[in-house]
Each structure stands twice: as structure tokens, then as C-alpha cells.
Short mmCIF file of C-alpha atoms in Angstrom, two decimals:
data_model
loop_
_atom_site.label_atom_id
_atom_site.label_comp_id
_atom_site.label_asym_id
_atom_site.label_seq_id
_atom_site.Cartn_x
_atom_site.Cartn_y
_atom_site.Cartn_z
CA MET N 1 -47.92 -20.03 -31.17
CA PHE N 2 -44.53 -19.45 -30.58
CA PHE N 3 -43.13 -23.26 -31.15
CA GLN N 4 -43.74 -22.59 -34.98
CA TYR N 5 -40.80 -20.31 -35.13
CA CYS N 6 -37.98 -21.79 -32.88
CA SER N 7 -36.29 -25.31 -32.02
CA LYS N 8 -38.66 -27.65 -30.82
CA VAL N 9 -36.05 -29.03 -28.45
CA LYS N 10 -35.92 -25.56 -26.91
CA SER N 11 -39.64 -25.30 -26.80
CA PHE N 12 -39.96 -28.97 -24.86
CA LEU N 13 -36.87 -27.34 -22.57
CA PHE N 14 -38.74 -24.63 -22.17
CA VAL N 15 -42.30 -26.17 -21.07
CA VAL N 16 -40.50 -28.69 -18.72
CA LEU N 17 -38.50 -25.53 -17.03
CA ALA N 18 -41.73 -23.57 -16.91
CA ILE N 19 -43.34 -26.62 -15.05
CA PHE N 20 -40.75 -26.38 -12.44
CA LYS N 21 -40.74 -22.51 -12.02
CA ALA N 22 -44.70 -23.23 -11.31
CA LEU N 23 -44.30 -25.84 -9.05
CA GLU N 24 -42.18 -23.36 -6.54
CA ASP N 25 -45.12 -21.68 -5.66
CA VAL N 26 -46.72 -25.12 -4.70
CA PHE N 27 -43.63 -26.00 -2.53
CA ALA N 28 -43.88 -22.71 -0.92
CA ALA N 29 -47.23 -23.04 -0.40
CA PHE N 30 -46.44 -26.44 1.38
CA LEU N 31 -43.85 -24.80 3.57
CA VAL N 32 -46.40 -22.64 4.97
CA ALA N 33 -48.65 -25.16 5.83
CA ARG N 34 -46.20 -27.76 7.35
CA TYR N 35 -45.08 -24.52 9.78
CA ILE N 36 -48.62 -23.65 10.68
CA ASN N 37 -49.43 -27.33 11.35
CA LEU N 38 -46.02 -27.77 13.48
CA ALA N 39 -46.57 -24.71 15.52
CA GLN N 40 -49.10 -26.40 17.25
CA THR N 41 -46.89 -29.62 18.05
CA LYS N 42 -43.85 -28.08 19.32
CA ASN N 43 -41.73 -30.61 17.26
CA TYR N 44 -38.34 -28.90 17.10
CA HIS N 45 -36.68 -31.54 15.43
CA GLU N 46 -39.02 -31.74 12.68
CA LEU N 47 -38.84 -27.97 12.88
CA PHE N 48 -35.14 -27.87 11.77
CA SER N 49 -35.56 -30.68 9.55
CA LEU N 50 -38.27 -28.65 7.45
CA THR N 51 -35.86 -25.68 7.37
CA LEU N 52 -33.17 -27.53 5.92
CA VAL N 53 -35.48 -29.12 3.30
CA ALA N 54 -36.91 -25.21 2.64
CA VAL N 55 -33.77 -23.99 2.17
CA VAL N 56 -32.14 -26.97 -0.07
CA GLY N 57 -35.36 -26.85 -2.12
CA PHE N 58 -35.43 -22.82 -2.84
CA MET N 59 -32.08 -23.06 -4.04
CA ILE N 60 -32.77 -25.79 -6.47
CA PHE N 61 -36.03 -23.71 -7.89
CA THR N 62 -33.32 -20.88 -7.77
CA LEU N 63 -31.22 -22.73 -10.36
CA LEU N 64 -34.15 -24.24 -12.36
CA GLY N 65 -35.35 -20.27 -12.50
CA LEU N 66 -32.06 -19.17 -13.83
CA GLY N 67 -32.47 -22.10 -16.58
CA TYR N 68 -35.97 -20.89 -17.28
CA ARG N 69 -34.66 -17.18 -17.76
CA ARG N 70 -32.23 -18.12 -20.24
CA ILE N 71 -34.16 -20.75 -22.32
CA LYS N 72 -36.78 -17.92 -22.51
CA THR N 73 -34.43 -15.26 -23.41
CA SER N 74 -33.09 -17.36 -26.46
CA LEU N 75 -36.17 -18.13 -27.38
CA LEU N 76 -37.32 -14.48 -28.06
CA LYS N 77 -34.03 -13.91 -29.60
CA ASP N 78 -34.69 -17.33 -32.11
CA ILE N 79 -38.10 -16.00 -33.08
CA ASN N 80 -37.38 -12.53 -33.68
CA VAL N 81 -34.55 -13.87 -35.97
CA GLN N 82 -36.85 -15.92 -37.67
CA PHE N 83 -39.44 -12.82 -38.04
CA LYS N 84 -36.95 -10.34 -39.30
CA ASN N 85 -35.33 -12.54 -41.74
CA ASP N 86 -38.77 -13.54 -43.22
CA LEU N 87 -39.79 -9.83 -43.81
CA VAL N 88 -36.08 -9.05 -45.23
CA ALA N 89 -36.90 -11.84 -47.42
CA TYR N 90 -40.65 -10.63 -48.27
CA LEU N 91 -39.26 -7.15 -49.16
CA LEU N 92 -36.20 -8.33 -51.34
CA GLY N 93 -38.27 -10.94 -53.12
CA THR N 94 -41.46 -9.22 -54.38
CA ASN N 95 -42.50 -5.47 -54.80
CA ASN N 96 -43.90 -4.98 -51.22
CA GLU N 97 -47.33 -4.80 -52.30
CA LEU N 98 -48.19 -5.03 -48.40
CA LYS N 99 -46.50 -1.57 -48.03
CA LEU N 100 -44.39 -2.43 -45.26
CA ASP N 101 -42.76 1.03 -43.89
CA MET N 102 -40.35 1.96 -41.22
CA SER N 103 -43.07 1.67 -38.32
CA TYR N 104 -44.09 -1.76 -39.14
CA LEU N 105 -40.46 -2.63 -39.01
CA THR N 106 -39.76 -0.87 -35.95
CA ASN N 107 -42.57 -0.07 -33.74
CA ASP N 108 -45.40 -2.49 -34.73
CA LEU N 109 -42.71 -5.84 -35.29
CA LYS N 110 -41.15 -4.67 -31.80
CA GLN N 111 -44.79 -4.78 -30.17
CA LEU N 112 -45.30 -8.02 -32.13
CA GLU N 113 -42.22 -9.61 -30.63
CA THR N 114 -43.06 -8.64 -27.18
CA ALA N 115 -46.47 -8.33 -26.74
CA ARG N 116 -47.37 -11.39 -28.66
CA ILE N 117 -44.79 -13.73 -28.71
CA GLU N 118 -43.36 -13.44 -24.93
CA GLY N 119 -47.08 -12.97 -23.78
CA GLN N 120 -47.32 -16.41 -25.16
CA LEU N 121 -44.58 -17.64 -23.09
CA ASN N 122 -46.02 -16.21 -20.59
CA ILE N 123 -49.33 -17.63 -20.64
CA VAL N 124 -47.71 -21.15 -20.82
CA LEU N 125 -46.05 -20.24 -17.31
CA TYR N 126 -49.44 -18.83 -16.31
CA ALA N 127 -51.41 -21.95 -17.26
CA LEU N 128 -48.88 -24.13 -15.68
CA GLN N 129 -49.23 -22.25 -12.17
CA PHE N 130 -52.83 -22.79 -12.36
CA LEU N 131 -52.70 -25.94 -12.82
CA THR N 132 -49.93 -27.52 -10.79
CA SER N 133 -51.47 -24.84 -7.82
CA PHE N 134 -54.91 -26.28 -8.71
CA PHE N 135 -54.19 -30.20 -8.20
CA ALA N 136 -51.98 -29.53 -4.90
CA GLY N 137 -55.07 -27.60 -3.58
CA LEU N 138 -57.79 -30.65 -4.27
CA VAL N 139 -54.90 -32.76 -2.22
CA ALA N 140 -55.18 -30.56 0.55
CA ASN N 141 -59.03 -30.03 0.51
CA LEU N 142 -61.39 -30.77 -2.55
CA ILE N 143 -64.28 -28.85 -1.35
CA LEU N 144 -62.39 -25.44 -0.49
CA THR N 145 -60.14 -25.88 -3.83
CA ILE N 146 -63.13 -26.21 -6.05
CA VAL N 147 -64.94 -23.20 -4.62
CA TYR N 148 -61.63 -20.94 -5.12
CA ALA N 149 -61.20 -22.30 -8.64
CA LEU N 150 -65.20 -21.57 -9.51
CA THR N 151 -64.95 -18.07 -8.12
CA SER N 152 -61.43 -17.54 -9.93
CA LEU N 153 -63.61 -17.93 -13.31
CA ILE N 154 -65.95 -15.15 -13.19
CA PRO N 155 -63.21 -12.66 -13.96
CA ALA N 156 -63.46 -13.70 -17.48
CA ALA N 157 -67.03 -12.88 -17.84
CA VAL N 158 -65.74 -9.16 -17.02
CA GLN N 159 -62.86 -9.06 -19.41
CA ARG N 160 -65.24 -9.98 -22.39
CA LEU N 161 -67.06 -6.57 -21.45
CA PHE N 162 -64.07 -4.71 -22.41
CA GLN N 163 -62.66 -6.60 -25.38
CA LYS N 164 -64.20 -4.90 -28.36
CA LYS N 165 -63.03 -1.60 -27.45
CA ILE N 166 -59.34 -2.79 -26.85
CA GLU N 167 -59.25 -4.04 -30.47
CA THR N 168 -60.81 -1.19 -31.94
CA SER N 169 -58.65 1.40 -29.95
CA SER N 170 -55.80 -0.91 -30.97
CA VAL N 171 -56.40 -0.56 -34.77
CA THR N 172 -56.85 3.34 -34.29
CA TRP N 173 -53.50 3.39 -32.29
CA GLN N 174 -51.64 1.73 -35.32
CA THR N 175 -53.14 3.66 -37.86
CA SER N 176 -52.08 6.76 -35.81
CA ASN N 177 -48.62 5.54 -35.26
CA SER N 178 -47.92 5.02 -39.05
CA ALA N 179 -49.37 8.43 -39.95
CA TYR N 180 -46.95 9.91 -37.42
CA THR N 181 -44.03 7.93 -38.37
CA ALA N 182 -44.54 8.66 -42.10
CA LYS N 183 -44.37 12.60 -41.06
CA VAL N 184 -41.42 12.05 -38.82
CA GLU N 185 -39.90 10.68 -41.96
CA GLU N 186 -40.76 13.15 -44.05
CA LEU N 187 -39.74 16.02 -41.67
CA PHE N 188 -36.41 14.17 -41.70
CA LYS N 189 -36.05 14.01 -45.30
CA ASN N 190 -37.03 17.68 -46.06
CA LEU N 191 -35.25 19.08 -42.99
CA SER N 192 -32.76 21.39 -44.65
CA LEU N 193 -35.38 22.51 -47.23
CA ILE N 194 -37.40 23.56 -44.24
CA GLN N 195 -34.79 25.17 -42.74
CA LEU N 196 -33.70 27.06 -45.83
CA TYR N 197 -37.06 28.81 -46.37
CA ASP N 198 -37.39 29.20 -42.69
CA VAL N 199 -40.74 27.59 -42.56
CA ARG N 200 -39.94 26.23 -39.31
CA LYS N 201 -43.04 27.34 -37.30
CA LEU N 202 -45.48 25.92 -39.90
CA PHE N 203 -43.86 22.28 -39.92
CA SER N 204 -44.04 22.46 -35.96
CA THR N 205 -47.73 23.28 -36.21
CA LYS N 206 -48.08 20.81 -38.94
CA MET N 207 -46.48 18.25 -36.59
CA GLN N 208 -48.88 18.89 -33.61
CA LYS N 209 -52.07 17.07 -35.16
CA PRO N 210 -50.08 13.99 -35.68
CA ILE N 211 -48.33 13.56 -32.42
CA LEU N 212 -51.68 14.82 -30.83
CA ASN N 213 -53.60 12.13 -32.89
CA LEU N 214 -50.99 9.33 -31.78
CA GLU N 215 -50.98 10.02 -28.14
CA GLU N 216 -54.73 10.29 -28.16
CA ALA N 217 -55.10 6.71 -29.35
CA LEU N 218 -52.49 5.25 -27.18
CA ARG N 219 -53.98 7.24 -24.27
CA LYS N 220 -57.68 5.56 -25.13
CA MET N 221 -55.83 2.15 -25.92
CA ASN N 222 -53.96 2.19 -22.50
CA LEU N 223 -57.13 3.60 -20.82
CA ASN N 224 -59.30 0.75 -22.11
CA ILE N 225 -56.44 -1.85 -21.02
CA GLY N 226 -56.27 -0.22 -17.53
CA TYR N 227 -60.14 -0.43 -16.89
CA THR N 228 -60.40 -3.88 -17.90
CA THR N 229 -57.58 -4.80 -15.84
CA GLU N 230 -59.08 -2.59 -12.75
CA ALA N 231 -62.54 -4.20 -13.33
CA LEU N 232 -60.78 -7.91 -13.06
CA ILE N 233 -58.84 -6.82 -9.95
CA GLY N 234 -61.92 -5.92 -7.92
CA THR N 235 -64.04 -8.60 -9.14
CA SER N 236 -61.54 -11.12 -8.36
CA LEU N 237 -61.13 -9.59 -4.56
CA ILE N 238 -64.51 -10.35 -3.81
CA THR N 239 -64.81 -13.52 -5.65
CA THR N 240 -61.85 -14.93 -4.47
CA ILE N 241 -61.31 -13.56 -0.85
CA VAL N 242 -64.28 -12.82 0.63
CA ILE N 243 -66.34 -15.92 -0.36
CA PRO N 244 -63.81 -18.59 -0.20
CA PHE N 245 -62.69 -17.30 3.08
CA LEU N 246 -66.30 -17.43 4.51
CA LEU N 247 -65.99 -21.14 3.49
CA GLY N 248 -62.76 -21.71 4.88
CA ILE N 249 -63.10 -20.27 8.32
CA TYR N 250 -66.38 -22.16 8.47
CA LEU N 251 -64.70 -25.38 7.63
CA VAL N 252 -61.87 -24.90 10.35
CA MET N 253 -64.47 -24.09 12.78
CA SER N 254 -66.22 -27.14 11.93
CA GLY N 255 -63.25 -29.43 12.30
CA HIS N 256 -63.14 -30.30 8.41
CA THR N 257 -60.13 -28.87 7.52
CA THR N 258 -57.07 -27.58 9.60
CA VAL N 259 -55.67 -23.99 9.68
CA GLY N 260 -52.54 -24.82 7.92
CA ALA N 261 -54.67 -26.58 5.07
CA LEU N 262 -56.45 -23.40 4.97
CA LEU N 263 -53.23 -21.20 4.36
CA MET N 264 -52.20 -23.48 2.01
CA ILE N 265 -55.11 -22.84 -0.23
CA ALA N 266 -55.40 -19.46 0.28
CA GLN N 267 -51.68 -18.59 -0.82
CA LEU N 268 -52.13 -21.39 -3.62
CA SER N 269 -55.46 -19.67 -4.55
CA ASN N 270 -52.93 -16.58 -5.58
CA ASN N 271 -52.27 -19.16 -8.23
CA PHE N 272 -55.85 -19.46 -9.19
CA THR N 273 -56.72 -15.96 -9.94
CA GLY N 274 -53.42 -14.37 -10.56
CA PRO N 275 -52.58 -16.35 -13.55
CA LEU N 276 -55.99 -16.24 -14.54
CA ILE N 277 -56.10 -12.59 -14.55
CA ALA N 278 -52.86 -12.53 -16.06
CA ILE N 279 -54.07 -14.81 -18.98
CA LEU N 280 -56.75 -12.53 -19.76
CA ASP N 281 -54.50 -9.61 -19.22
CA THR N 282 -52.09 -10.99 -21.64
CA LEU N 283 -54.78 -12.17 -24.13
CA ASN N 284 -56.21 -8.47 -24.33
CA THR N 285 -52.71 -7.35 -25.11
CA LEU N 286 -52.46 -10.41 -27.77
CA LYS N 287 -55.51 -8.94 -29.38
CA THR N 288 -53.66 -5.51 -30.08
CA THR N 289 -51.07 -7.46 -32.27
CA ASP N 290 -53.51 -9.48 -34.51
CA SER N 291 -53.38 -7.13 -37.48
CA ILE N 292 -49.74 -7.12 -37.21
CA TYR N 293 -49.27 -10.63 -37.28
CA GLN N 294 -51.59 -10.97 -39.88
CA LYS N 295 -49.90 -8.37 -42.24
CA TYR N 296 -46.67 -10.50 -41.00
CA LEU N 297 -48.18 -14.21 -41.94
CA THR N 298 -49.09 -12.56 -45.36
CA ALA N 299 -45.37 -11.30 -45.99
CA LYS N 300 -43.95 -14.56 -44.68
CA ASN N 301 -46.19 -16.73 -47.21
CA ALA N 302 -45.77 -14.41 -49.77
CA LYS N 303 -42.05 -14.23 -49.83
CA ARG N 304 -39.90 -15.75 -52.53
CA ALA N 305 -36.95 -17.64 -53.06
CA LEU N 306 -34.10 -14.99 -53.04
CA ASP N 307 -31.66 -16.56 -55.64
CA LEU N 308 -33.32 -16.57 -58.76
CA PRO N 309 -32.46 -18.45 -61.77
CA SER N 310 -30.00 -16.45 -64.62
CA PRO N 311 -31.98 -14.92 -67.28
CA LYS N 312 -32.04 -16.59 -71.08
CA ASP N 313 -30.62 -14.90 -73.63
CA PHE N 314 -32.01 -11.55 -74.71
CA ASP N 315 -33.71 -11.45 -78.09
CA SER N 316 -36.52 -8.90 -77.75
CA LEU N 317 -39.05 -6.78 -75.82
CA SER N 318 -42.19 -4.95 -76.86
CA LEU N 319 -44.67 -2.68 -75.31
CA LYS N 320 -47.99 -2.60 -77.07
CA GLN N 321 -50.87 -0.05 -76.50
CA ILE N 322 -49.31 0.88 -72.83
CA SER N 323 -51.18 3.18 -70.81
CA PHE N 324 -49.90 4.32 -67.43
CA LYS N 325 -52.13 7.08 -65.23
CA LYS N 326 -52.16 10.00 -67.30
CA LEU N 327 -48.43 9.93 -68.28
CA TYR N 328 -49.01 8.18 -71.58
CA HIS N 329 -51.63 6.29 -73.74
CA ASP N 330 -51.26 3.53 -76.56
CA LEU N 331 -47.75 3.33 -76.17
CA ASP N 332 -45.88 1.48 -78.43
CA LEU N 333 -42.24 -0.03 -78.11
CA GLN N 334 -40.12 -2.58 -79.54
CA VAL N 335 -36.38 -2.89 -78.60
CA LEU N 336 -34.02 -5.42 -80.23
CA ASN N 337 -31.12 -7.00 -78.91
CA HIS N 338 -27.85 -5.20 -79.47
CA GLU N 339 -29.86 -1.89 -80.25
CA LYS N 340 -28.26 1.30 -78.74
CA ILE N 341 -31.13 3.46 -78.16
CA LEU N 342 -31.38 7.11 -76.95
CA TRP N 343 -34.97 8.07 -75.60
CA THR N 344 -36.10 11.63 -75.46
CA ALA N 345 -39.36 13.35 -74.17
CA PRO N 346 -40.26 16.79 -72.44
CA SER N 347 -40.04 16.72 -68.52
CA GLY N 348 -43.02 15.10 -66.90
CA PHE N 349 -43.50 12.80 -69.64
CA GLY N 350 -42.94 9.78 -67.32
CA LYS N 351 -39.53 8.28 -68.73
CA THR N 352 -38.42 7.03 -65.45
CA THR N 353 -41.80 5.30 -64.96
CA LEU N 354 -41.56 3.52 -68.19
CA PHE N 355 -37.88 2.22 -66.88
CA LYS N 356 -39.99 0.84 -63.63
CA ILE N 357 -42.47 -0.51 -66.05
CA LEU N 358 -39.75 -2.56 -67.83
CA LEU N 359 -38.02 -3.42 -64.42
CA GLY N 360 -41.38 -4.77 -63.13
CA GLU N 361 -41.64 -2.33 -60.45
CA LEU N 362 -44.80 -0.95 -62.04
CA ALA N 363 -47.59 -2.90 -64.12
CA PRO N 364 -49.30 -0.58 -66.86
CA ASP N 365 -52.85 -0.03 -66.70
CA THR N 366 -53.28 -1.45 -70.14
CA GLY N 367 -51.56 -2.99 -72.86
CA THR N 368 -49.17 -5.85 -73.02
CA TYR N 369 -45.54 -6.07 -71.94
CA THR N 370 -43.12 -9.34 -73.59
CA LEU N 371 -39.93 -10.33 -73.55
CA ASN N 372 -38.45 -12.55 -75.86
CA GLN N 373 -42.15 -12.87 -76.95
CA ILE N 374 -43.38 -13.98 -73.85
CA ASN N 375 -45.53 -12.19 -71.33
CA VAL N 376 -43.17 -11.03 -68.56
CA ASP N 377 -43.38 -12.24 -64.87
CA PRO N 378 -42.82 -8.93 -62.92
CA ALA N 379 -40.88 -10.74 -60.12
CA THR N 380 -38.29 -11.98 -62.53
CA VAL N 381 -38.19 -9.72 -65.29
CA HIS N 382 -35.70 -7.61 -63.77
CA ALA N 383 -32.94 -10.20 -64.07
CA TYR N 384 -32.63 -9.22 -67.62
CA PHE N 385 -31.54 -5.54 -66.73
CA ALA N 386 -28.91 -3.57 -64.93
CA HIS N 387 -29.95 -0.10 -64.37
CA VAL N 388 -27.83 3.16 -63.56
CA ALA N 389 -30.59 5.34 -61.64
CA GLN N 390 -30.84 9.37 -61.79
CA GLU N 391 -30.32 9.32 -57.66
CA PRO N 392 -27.44 6.40 -57.34
CA TYR N 393 -28.03 3.91 -54.46
CA ILE N 394 -24.68 4.02 -52.20
CA PHE N 395 -24.15 1.61 -49.25
CA ALA N 396 -23.04 2.26 -45.89
CA ASP N 397 -20.05 -0.72 -46.80
CA THR N 398 -16.86 -0.86 -48.86
CA LEU N 399 -16.05 0.60 -52.14
CA GLN N 400 -15.95 -2.81 -53.41
CA PHE N 401 -19.14 -3.69 -52.01
CA ASN N 402 -20.65 -1.30 -53.94
CA LEU N 403 -19.45 -1.92 -56.81
CA CYS N 404 -19.53 -5.86 -56.79
CA LEU N 405 -22.41 -6.19 -54.16
CA GLY N 406 -20.75 -9.33 -52.78
CA LYS N 407 -20.36 -10.79 -55.72
CA ASP N 408 -16.94 -12.83 -56.93
CA ILE N 409 -15.99 -10.51 -59.68
CA PRO N 410 -12.64 -11.40 -61.50
CA LYS N 411 -10.23 -8.70 -60.58
CA GLU N 412 -9.02 -8.40 -64.28
CA LYS N 413 -12.96 -7.27 -65.06
CA LEU N 414 -13.30 -5.16 -61.74
CA ALA N 415 -9.93 -3.12 -63.02
CA GLU N 416 -11.31 -2.94 -66.57
CA VAL N 417 -14.54 -1.45 -65.42
CA ILE N 418 -13.39 0.90 -63.29
CA GLU N 419 -10.85 1.83 -65.79
CA LEU N 420 -13.94 2.18 -68.12
CA THR N 421 -15.88 4.16 -65.68
CA GLY N 422 -13.09 6.64 -64.82
CA LEU N 423 -12.76 5.63 -61.03
CA THR N 424 -9.00 4.83 -61.35
CA LYS N 425 -8.30 7.83 -59.48
CA LEU N 426 -10.91 7.61 -56.66
CA VAL N 427 -9.76 3.64 -56.06
CA ALA N 428 -6.20 4.50 -56.10
CA GLN N 429 -6.81 7.49 -53.64
CA ARG N 430 -9.27 5.71 -51.17
CA GLY N 431 -8.54 1.94 -51.85
CA LEU N 432 -11.29 -0.56 -52.40
CA ASP N 433 -11.55 -1.57 -48.99
CA SER N 434 -12.34 2.01 -47.69
CA VAL N 435 -15.98 2.50 -46.26
CA LEU N 436 -18.07 5.12 -47.66
CA GLN N 437 -20.69 6.83 -45.59
CA PRO N 438 -24.28 6.35 -45.32
CA ALA N 439 -26.06 7.62 -49.17
CA GLY N 440 -22.23 8.22 -50.34
CA ALA N 441 -22.24 11.42 -48.12
CA ASP N 442 -18.35 11.59 -48.55
CA LEU N 443 -18.32 11.08 -52.42
CA SER N 444 -19.06 13.83 -55.22
CA GLY N 445 -22.38 13.45 -57.24
CA GLY N 446 -20.27 12.41 -60.44
CA GLN N 447 -18.22 9.75 -58.29
CA LYS N 448 -21.67 8.28 -57.03
CA GLN N 449 -22.82 8.21 -60.87
CA ARG N 450 -19.56 6.56 -62.01
CA ILE N 451 -20.29 4.07 -59.07
CA GLU N 452 -23.39 3.35 -60.15
CA LEU N 453 -22.36 2.59 -63.90
CA ALA N 454 -19.76 0.52 -62.94
CA ARG N 455 -21.99 -1.47 -60.46
CA ALA N 456 -24.64 -1.84 -63.47
CA LEU N 457 -21.40 -2.97 -65.94
CA LEU N 458 -20.31 -5.38 -63.42
CA GLN N 459 -23.72 -7.26 -63.28
CA ASP N 460 -23.12 -8.72 -66.51
CA ARG N 461 -27.13 -8.01 -67.54
CA PRO N 462 -28.03 -8.10 -71.20
CA ILE N 463 -29.92 -4.93 -71.17
CA LEU N 464 -28.55 -1.61 -69.74
CA LEU N 465 -30.72 1.16 -68.86
CA ILE N 466 -29.34 4.58 -68.13
CA ASP N 467 -31.75 7.19 -66.52
CA GLU N 468 -29.46 10.43 -66.80
CA GLY N 469 -26.58 8.47 -66.01
CA THR N 470 -23.58 11.04 -66.40
CA SER N 471 -25.68 14.51 -65.67
CA ALA N 472 -23.39 15.21 -62.91
CA LEU N 473 -20.32 14.76 -64.97
CA ASP N 474 -18.75 17.38 -66.98
CA PRO N 475 -19.03 17.23 -70.75
CA LYS N 476 -15.44 15.81 -71.19
CA LEU N 477 -15.77 12.92 -68.91
CA SER N 478 -19.47 12.36 -69.79
CA GLU N 479 -18.02 12.02 -73.73
CA MET N 480 -15.16 9.84 -72.40
CA ILE N 481 -17.52 7.37 -70.70
CA HIS N 482 -20.15 7.28 -73.25
CA GLU N 483 -17.47 6.50 -76.02
CA LYS N 484 -15.95 3.79 -73.82
CA VAL N 485 -19.20 2.53 -72.41
CA ILE N 486 -21.52 2.38 -75.26
CA ALA N 487 -19.19 1.40 -77.81
CA ASN N 488 -17.77 -1.59 -76.00
CA PHE N 489 -21.04 -3.02 -74.21
CA ASN N 490 -22.03 -6.28 -75.31
CA GLY N 491 -25.67 -6.01 -75.26
CA THR N 492 -28.71 -3.74 -75.17
CA VAL N 493 -28.61 -0.20 -73.85
CA ILE N 494 -31.64 2.17 -73.72
CA GLU N 495 -30.59 5.52 -72.01
CA ILE N 496 -32.96 8.73 -70.93
CA ALA N 497 -30.59 11.79 -71.19
CA HIS N 498 -31.39 15.51 -71.99
CA LYS N 499 -27.93 16.96 -72.27
CA LEU N 500 -25.91 14.81 -74.24
CA SER N 501 -23.46 16.19 -77.09
CA PRO N 502 -24.13 15.55 -80.89
CA LYS N 503 -20.73 13.40 -80.25
CA GLU N 504 -22.46 11.33 -77.85
CA GLN N 505 -26.12 11.06 -79.51
CA ALA N 506 -24.19 9.72 -82.61
CA LEU N 507 -23.23 6.78 -80.72
CA PHE N 508 -26.44 5.49 -80.51
CA THR N 509 -28.20 3.34 -83.44
CA LYS N 510 -31.53 4.95 -82.70
CA LYS N 511 -33.08 7.95 -81.51
CA ILE N 512 -36.67 7.73 -80.14
CA ALA N 513 -38.61 10.74 -79.05
CA LEU N 514 -41.39 9.21 -76.79
CA ASP N 515 -43.79 11.98 -77.05
CA GLU N 516 -44.19 11.42 -80.33
CA LEU N 517 -45.31 7.99 -79.95
CA SER N 518 -48.05 8.47 -77.63
CA GLU N 519 -50.98 9.77 -77.68
#
């Protein structure tokens, strides 16, 4: 329930204010009964007194209603923040085994926040409306209230007839939504390529199927919910108006109750049937979020601490009899501290994949991976590595943030690394506080690679992995950076490169042709 994810004080205050909001309908029904009965007495003094009570009472209930709305929106905010923080912690602390994608983090999560959590808050109010109205009705007329209450339960049986279809159509909609979102993301990512080769019409046609599947799945889900709602309304009109009024009019005609009491219970009966139908309808909606919620719970339980202990000193790493898919088989490698190693292999061998295995992002199909003679923990092994990727990661943040990733780096060390990686001119022109565009759209390929390299050096990790880290630089600048970085890095370097000059290759202590080691 919602109170698991927010302040207990706020939850208690919400329930208290919801009780007062539910009592507003009881107060209104009481006034109806009093006004109807007063019409038969011609007591003008009591009429004006009752009107004064009505005005003051509704003003108080309005103020309490404002408080109810305020605390409800505050609870929703707190819960939504908790959900998002848990999922971010999961993504940052794991390898995303659940395969959470943009569709889940946007569309599905929004449905979870609104349809499930807000639905639970509404159920609390609906239940209180039913209970307060039911007990007030018992005071007015026991028999008539019981009849109203019993007949209002009949729609529950109707709801169960549609429950399975709603659940099935909900799962189909979620699957279609994920497929559609994936296709849209792919379309945006490759838009320039599609336009370049004039295949717009082809991709417009390819998008029609996921769009149609999504909308058809949504239509069926909404139709099943709509059928359920209409069946509930039709059933409730018969069971909560025709039958109870038949009994009520008979009791008035036989002198066992008053017209005012009948109208009061009739008005309160809206809070017998209305809240129950709303509860059942909301429960149907909640069912549509079950799989989304279960995935959130799994992510919440799987998230790990974001602050990991610093790695111990690096001694050696070893890959023995490593196989991964069809890329390589029975691969053996050993790397010792302070070695400077250049890895080479033909295109398609899987050099970048091998880096991902070292980083714990991928697990080999067979074989063992040890670090300091201990089997690696995929969740923490990355703490030994700094990584210069083929495609540099640039955040839409300041240049200093992109270099330091928010860490407190001494100015002297930052200045030294900026000089080592040839970023002095960029920093002088733009300043460390300048904000970069998303994905470094305002930077050249070489500038992005140098930022990536500088960032790796500033992280103070014992092993530096470089994956084509200077491929976008001119040969002279690449040589200069290699001479400075390779020679001055106080640790282990493993680099993948195709176009290094003989002078650059001579800086490495070992050169390994990976394709000669793998069967």
C-alpha cells in the first residue's frame, strides 16, 4: 500500500482528512432530511437556524477538503520521488538484468504512479464514504439501509466476470507499448541515416504495424474496462434504485419511516453503490499495473549501495579458457601490474566485448576470470578500471563536471591532466564552468576523446582501458598524448588500437595479437 513509501505522519493525516471529506456527504444527506421534514412543520425559526448551520458546515468542509487535496498531492509527490530514486539506484548499482528501458521509465512508471498509487489513495476515500454513509443510514432506518447495502454488493459479482479479460488485455498493451517505444527510439537514433538514403517511405510503412498493434491493444484494454463499467452501472441501477425504492415507498406509506428519512437514505445510498463501483473500477485499473509494480519491486530489492568501497591494490588479472558466444573460444590472458599492453585483432573479433567482460558488464559463457587470484564480483570489479570508450560519454553539464564527474579533484591534479591530454586550449577558450550540449554536440570528435581520456586519468584507478581512444586525433597529437599518458600513468594500461605509429607502439611493454590466442 501507499503508506510503505511515504511519511507515516502524512499517511495518518491523509486518512483523518479523508474521514472528514467522507462525512461531508453524510452532513448533506442530514440537511436534506431536516429540510424535507421542516417543510411539513412550518417552523421558520428552525429553518433559518438550519440554513446557518448548513452554510457554516459547508465552509468548514470546504477548508478540510482543501487540506485533503493538499496532503494527497504531497503524498503522490513523495511516493513518485521514492519510486524514481529506487529505480535510478537500481540502474546505477546493477547491470540492469531486468532490462528496464525508456518505455518503463516513462510510460509504464507514470501509469504505476497515477493508476496504482493514486488509485489506492482514492480507495481509502471511497471506503470511508461507504462506511460513514452506511452507519448514518443505520441510524435513520435499519431495514432500509441494510437492503440498500446488500443490493449494492451485487455488482461485485458482475465485476469478476470481466477481471480475467482486463488482466490479459493489460499485459498485451504493455508488451505492445514497449515494442512501439523501442521502434520510436530506433527511428530517432537513425533518422539522419534514413533521410540520407531516402528510405522514409519504407520506415513509415515499418512503423505502421507497431502503431496499429499499440492502439489496438489499448482499444481492447479500454473496451474491456468500459464493458465492465457499463455492466456495473446497469446492474447497480436495478439493484440500488428499483428494489430499495419499492421497499422505501412501502415503509413511508405504512408509516414506518418518514419521507425525509427515505430521501436521506436514498441520497446516502449513492455512497453505498458509488464508492463500491468506484472501488471495483479502481481495482480493475490496479490490476493493469500488477506486472509493472512487480518489476519495480524486483528492482527495489535488487538495488545495491551506490557508494562502493575503494578497490585494493592491483596485482594481476587472469582470464582462463574464456569463451563468449561465437567471438572466441578457450582464450587465455594474464595482465600484471604496471604492464603497458597493446591488444590487436581483426575487426569483428570482439575486442570491445572483451573489455566489457573485464569491466563486469558481460559474463563469459565458460572459463574463469580472476583478479588478484580471486574470482571477480561483477558488481564491484569495475572499481579497478578507468575506461576510455570508442564513443565518448558527454553529459549536458559543465566541462568541469564532465572531467571530474562531481568529485573534488585538487586543482593542481586537474591542471596537470588537462595539459597531458591537450585540453588546455579548449579550457582557455570556454572555461571549466561552460555547459556542454547533450552528447557533446558542440565539440569535435577529438575534443570528446580527450575529455574522455582526461576523465579516466582523474578517476585514479589502477588499470586504464583504452578502446581506440585517440582514433579521432591527428597523428601528431595522438603521438604526443601517448608519450605523456603511457609514460606517466602509474598503473596498468591495456589499449585496443589499429592505427598507432611505430613510435607509439614502442611505448608498450607488450603487444598481444588476440586472434592468435583464441581457437
